[in-house]
Coordinates of C-alpha atoms in Angstrom, one line a residue:
Chain A
X58 CA -21.6 -11.1 -2.9
X59 CA -18.3 -10.3 -1.5
X60 CA -16.0 -7.5 -0.6
X61 CA -12.1 -7.4 -0.3
X62 CA -8.8 -5.2 0.5
X63 CA -5.6 -6.0 -1.0
X64 CA -2.5 -4.2 0.0
X65 CA 1.2 -4.9 -1.3
X66 CA 4.3 -3.4 0.0
X67 CA 7.9 -4.3 -0.7
X68 CA 10.0 -4.2 2.4
X69 CA 14.0 -4.7 2.4
X70 CA 14.3 -7.3 4.4
X71 CA 14.3 -11.2 4.7
X72 CA 11.2 -13.4 4.9
X73 CA 12.5 -14.8 8.2
X74 CA 12.6 -11.3 9.6
X75 CA 9.3 -9.9 7.9
X76 CA 7.6 -13.6 9.6
X77 CA 8.8 -13.0 13.1
X78 CA 8.0 -9.5 12.8
X79 CA 4.3 -10.4 12.2
X80 CA 4.1 -13.4 14.6
X81 CA 6.1 -12.5 17.9
X82 CA 3.8 -10.4 20.2
X83 CA 7.0 -7.9 21.3
X84 CA 7.5 -7.0 17.6
X85 CA 3.8 -6.7 17.0
X86 CA 3.3 -4.1 19.9
X87 CA 5.7 -1.8 18.2
X88 CA 3.6 -1.2 15.2
X89 CA 0.2 -2.1 15.5
X90 CA -0.6 0.6 18.2
X91 CA 0.4 -1.4 21.1
X92 CA -1.8 -4.5 20.0
X93 CA -0.5 -8.1 19.1
X94 CA -1.8 -11.0 17.7
X95 CA -2.0 -14.4 20.2
X96 CA -2.0 -17.6 18.5
X97 CA 0.0 -20.9 18.4
X98 CA 0.7 -20.7 14.9
X99 CA -0.4 -23.8 14.4
X100 CA -3.0 -25.2 11.6
X101 CA -6.2 -25.2 13.6
X102 CA -5.3 -23.1 16.7
X103 CA -7.2 -20.3 17.8
X104 CA -6.1 -16.8 17.2
X105 CA -6.9 -13.3 18.3
X106 CA -5.7 -9.7 18.2
X107 CA -5.1 -8.2 21.9
X108 CA -5.7 -4.5 22.6
X109 CA -3.0 -2.7 25.0
X110 CA -6.0 -2.4 27.4
X111 CA -6.5 -6.2 27.3
X112 CA -9.4 -6.3 25.5
X113 CA -10.4 -8.9 22.6
X114 CA -10.5 -7.1 19.3
X115 CA -10.3 -9.7 16.9
X116 CA -10.2 -13.6 17.1
X117 CA -10.4 -16.6 14.8
X118 CA -8.5 -19.5 13.8
X119 CA -5.3 -20.1 12.0
X120 CA -6.6 -21.9 8.3
X121 CA -3.4 -22.3 6.8
X122 CA 0.4 -21.6 7.9
X123 CA 3.6 -22.1 5.9
X124 CA 6.2 -20.6 7.7
X125 CA 7.5 -18.1 6.1
X126 CA 5.5 -18.0 3.0
X127 CA 1.8 -17.9 3.9
X128 CA -0.7 -18.0 6.9
X129 CA -4.4 -17.6 6.2
X130 CA -6.5 -16.4 9.1
X131 CA -10.4 -17.2 9.7
X132 CA -10.8 -13.6 11.3
X133 CA -13.8 -11.9 13.1
X134 CA -14.0 -8.4 14.8
X135 CA -15.7 -8.9 18.4
X136 CA -16.2 -5.5 20.0
X137 CA -18.1 -3.6 17.3
X138 CA -21.6 -5.1 17.0
X139 CA -22.0 -4.1 13.4
X140 CA -18.9 -6.0 12.5
X141 CA -19.2 -9.1 14.2
X142 CA -23.1 -9.5 12.7
X143 CA -21.3 -9.4 9.2
X144 CA -19.6 -13.2 10.3
X145 CA -16.1 -14.3 9.5
X146 CA -13.8 -12.9 7.0
X147 CA -10.4 -14.3 6.0
X148 CA -7.0 -12.9 6.0
X149 CA -4.2 -14.0 3.9
X150 CA -0.6 -13.0 4.4
X151 CA 2.1 -13.8 1.6
X152 CA 5.6 -13.5 1.9
X153 CA 8.0 -14.0 -1.2
X154 CA 11.5 -12.9 -2.2
X155 CA 11.9 -10.7 -4.7
X156 CA 15.5 -9.3 -5.3
X157 CA 16.8 -7.4 -2.1
X158 CA 13.7 -7.1 -0.5
X159 CA 10.0 -9.1 0.2
X160 CA 7.1 -8.8 -1.3
X161 CA 4.3 -8.5 1.0
X162 CA 0.7 -9.0 0.0
X163 CA -2.4 -8.9 2.5
X164 CA -5.9 -10.2 1.1
X165 CA -8.5 -9.8 3.6
X166 CA -11.6 -10.4 2.2
X167 CA -15.5 -11.5 3.4
X168 CA -18.5 -12.8 2.0
X169 CA -20.7 -9.6 1.9
X170 CA -21.3 -6.5 -0.2
X171 CA -20.1 -3.1 1.2
X172 CA -18.6 -4.7 4.2
X173 CA -17.9 -2.2 7.1
X174 CA -15.3 -4.5 8.4
X175 CA -13.4 -4.2 4.9
X176 CA -14.2 -0.3 5.1
X177 CA -12.1 -0.5 8.5
X178 CA -9.2 -3.0 7.8
X179 CA -9.1 -0.8 4.6
X180 CA -8.3 2.4 6.7
X181 CA -5.8 -0.1 9.5
X182 CA -3.7 -2.3 7.1
X183 CA -1.5 0.7 5.1
X184 CA -1.0 2.4 8.6
X185 CA 0.2 -1.2 10.1
X186 CA 1.9 -2.0 7.3
X187 CA 3.6 1.2 6.7
X188 CA 4.8 0.9 10.0
X189 CA 6.0 -2.6 9.7
X190 CA 7.8 -1.5 6.7
X191 CA 9.6 1.4 8.5
X192 CA 10.6 -0.7 11.5
X193 CA 12.5 -3.5 9.4
X194 CA 14.2 -1.1 7.3
X195 CA 14.8 1.7 9.5
X196 CA 14.6 0.0 13.8
X197 CA 11.7 2.8 14.2
X198 CA 8.3 2.2 13.9
X199 CA 6.1 5.0 12.7
X200 CA 5.0 5.7 16.5
X201 CA 3.2 8.5 15.9
X202 CA 0.7 7.7 13.8
X203 CA -2.7 7.5 15.2
X204 CA -4.8 4.6 15.1
X205 CA -8.3 6.3 14.1
X206 CA -9.5 5.0 10.7
X207 CA -8.2 8.0 9.2
Chain B
X100 CA -18.4 2.0 -16.1
X101 CA -15.2 3.1 -13.9
X102 CA -12.3 1.3 -12.4
X103 CA -9.9 2.5 -9.7
X104 CA -7.0 1.8 -7.9
X105 CA -6.3 3.3 -4.6
X106 CA -3.2 3.1 -2.5
X107 CA -2.0 5.1 0.9
X108 CA 1.3 4.7 2.5
X109 CA 2.6 6.7 5.5
X110 CA 6.1 7.9 5.3
X111 CA 8.2 9.7 7.8
X112 CA 8.6 13.2 6.3
X113 CA 7.7 16.5 5.5
X114 CA 5.1 17.2 2.5
X115 CA 7.5 19.5 1.0
X116 CA 10.2 16.7 0.7
X117 CA 7.6 14.8 -0.2
X118 CA 6.8 16.9 -3.2
X119 CA 10.1 17.0 -4.4
X120 CA 10.6 13.8 -4.7
X121 CA 7.2 13.0 -6.6
X122 CA 8.2 16.3 -9.1
X123 CA 11.8 16.8 -9.3
X124 CA 13.2 14.4 -12.2
X125 CA 16.6 13.6 -10.4
X126 CA 14.9 12.5 -7.5
X127 CA 12.0 10.4 -9.3
X128 CA 14.6 8.0 -11.4
X129 CA 15.7 7.1 -7.8
X130 CA 12.8 4.9 -7.1
X131 CA 10.7 5.1 -10.1
X132 CA 13.2 2.1 -11.7
X133 CA 14.6 5.2 -13.4
X134 CA 11.7 6.5 -14.7
X135 CA 11.4 10.6 -14.6
X136 CA 8.1 12.7 -14.7
X137 CA 8.5 15.8 -16.8
X138 CA 6.4 18.9 -16.7
X139 CA 6.8 22.4 -15.7
X140 CA 4.0 21.7 -13.0
X141 CA 1.1 24.2 -13.7
X142 CA -2.3 23.8 -14.0
X143 CA -2.7 23.0 -17.8
X144 CA 1.0 22.1 -18.3
X145 CA 1.9 18.9 -20.3
X146 CA 3.0 16.2 -18.4
X147 CA 5.2 12.8 -19.3
X148 CA 6.6 10.2 -17.9
X149 CA 9.8 9.0 -19.6
X150 CA 11.0 5.6 -19.1
X151 CA 14.9 4.7 -18.3
X152 CA 15.5 4.2 -22.0
X153 CA 14.2 7.3 -23.2
X154 CA 10.7 6.4 -24.1
X155 CA 8.0 8.2 -23.5
X156 CA 5.7 5.8 -21.6
X157 CA 2.6 8.2 -20.6
X158 CA 1.5 11.5 -21.6
X159 CA -1.0 13.8 -20.4
X160 CA -1.9 17.4 -18.4
X161 CA -1.6 18.7 -15.5
X162 CA -5.7 19.4 -14.1
X163 CA -5.1 20.4 -10.5
X164 CA -1.8 21.7 -8.6
X165 CA -1.5 22.9 -5.0
X166 CA 2.0 22.7 -3.9
X167 CA 2.7 20.5 -1.4
X168 CA -1.0 19.0 -0.8
X169 CA -2.5 18.0 -4.1
X170 CA -1.7 17.3 -7.7
X171 CA -4.4 15.7 -10.3
X172 CA -2.8 14.2 -13.5
X173 CA -4.5 13.6 -16.6
X174 CA -2.6 10.5 -17.7
X175 CA -2.7 7.7 -20.9
X176 CA -0.2 5.2 -21.2
X177 CA 1.4 5.7 -25.1
X178 CA 3.1 2.1 -25.5
X179 CA 0.6 -0.2 -24.9
X180 CA -2.5 -0.2 -28.0
X181 CA -4.8 -1.8 -25.7
X182 CA -4.4 0.6 -23.0
X183 CA -3.8 3.7 -25.0
X184 CA -7.5 2.6 -26.6
X185 CA -9.1 3.2 -23.0
X186 CA -8.3 7.0 -23.3
X187 CA -7.3 9.1 -20.2
X188 CA -7.2 8.3 -16.6
X189 CA -7.2 10.6 -13.9
X190 CA -4.4 10.5 -11.1
X191 CA -4.6 12.5 -8.0
X192 CA -1.8 12.1 -5.3
X193 CA -2.9 13.4 -1.8
X194 CA -0.5 14.7 1.4
X195 CA -1.7 15.2 4.8
X196 CA 0.8 15.8 7.2
X197 CA 0.5 15.0 11.1
X198 CA 3.3 14.9 13.8
X199 CA 6.5 14.3 11.2
X200 CA 4.2 11.7 9.2
X201 CA 2.8 12.2 5.7
X202 CA -0.3 10.4 4.8
X203 CA 0.1 10.1 0.7
X204 CA -3.0 8.7 -1.0
X205 CA -2.7 7.6 -4.6
X206 CA -6.0 7.4 -6.6
X207 CA -5.6 6.4 -10.1
X208 CA -9.2 5.9 -12.1
X209 CA -10.7 5.3 -15.4
X210 CA -14.3 5.8 -17.0
X211 CA -13.8 2.1 -18.2
X212 CA -14.9 -1.1 -16.4
X213 CA -12.3 -3.6 -15.9
X214 CA -9.8 -1.7 -17.1
X215 CA -6.5 -2.8 -18.6
X216 CA -4.7 0.1 -17.8
X217 CA -6.1 -0.1 -14.2
X218 CA -4.8 -3.6 -13.6
X219 CA -1.3 -2.4 -15.2
X220 CA -0.6 0.4 -13.0
X221 CA -2.3 -1.5 -9.8
X222 CA 1.0 -3.7 -10.2
X223 CA 3.0 -0.5 -10.6
X224 CA 2.1 1.9 -7.6
X225 CA 3.0 -0.5 -4.8
X226 CA 6.4 -0.7 -6.1
X227 CA 6.9 2.7 -6.8
X228 CA 5.2 3.7 -3.7
X229 CA 7.2 1.3 -1.4
X230 CA 10.5 2.7 -3.0
X231 CA 9.8 6.0 -2.5
X232 CA 9.2 5.4 1.2
X233 CA 12.5 3.4 1.6
X234 CA 14.3 6.4 -0.1
X235 CA 12.8 9.2 2.1
X236 CA 13.2 7.2 5.2
X237 CA 16.4 5.3 4.6
X238 CA 18.1 7.6 2.1
X239 CA 18.3 4.4 -0.2
X240 CA 16.1 2.7 -2.9
X241 CA 16.2 -0.8 -3.5
X242 CA 17.5 -2.5 -6.5
X243 CA 15.1 -3.3 -8.9
X244 CA 13.9 -6.8 -8.3
X245 CA 13.6 -9.1 -11.5
X246 CA 10.1 -9.6 -10.9
X247 CA 9.5 -6.3 -11.3
X248 CA 11.3 -5.2 -14.3
X249 CA 7.9 -5.4 -16.4
X250 CA 7.1 -2.3 -14.5
X251 CA 9.7 -0.6 -16.7
X252 CA 7.8 -2.1 -20.2
X253 CA 5.0 -0.1 -19.7

């Protein structure tokens, strides 16, 4: 009884730079369609994703954090009732140096079959992570990608 | 009784450039860790993936081709007996363009549950497609990380 999404991308950067791009709101906004994550980035600290218009899209808590290698976030969507009803998901982001690149792995899982939430993040993560890779490698995000499900 | 791997990446390029990068051997070698696809790129034509050391890693046939939008390859690994025994897989490449960005979707599927072949390519595609994106956007592919060199062994 579970569903999951896994995505791996290799980025020509350092684990420290990729970590900063993930944790710093000003950096987030450039590739996350104007949204950003907000947290004190300590174990047990609250965590949320704030949309450009100020609404809270998702919230949760930092379950595990080991800079610049691994972060685990307890994560629930807050404004789509049918996703919120599915309860808490868990998102694990891992960074590993590989040659002159960083292997970035995102594993997002929930204890529910055929999850609407996992379906939604399966559309979102490839855009966000493609934009992050472009930003780190070229200095420019993929600003033209539309944030819709396709 | 089937298994599949799906990967989506967004690349700042044109469908024509991406199509060339996928189908021209001299281009493919730059990001596919020295490997190249060899085919006449017509429906029904034979297809093979030649590794950097000259071995033919995979063979098959072009099932569908619509330049520069969709390519479907019938695909079987030739070097690993347990993968070859799983029979033919099907690999579809779909290119959709909007506003200077191309969405590339690779769907690789096989009629076998818990497929060793799908497990193998699930490790390979993210590295190959990450490198393809880097090459098209920056002009440079990255060096083969030691951790990934097993991709070359098929």
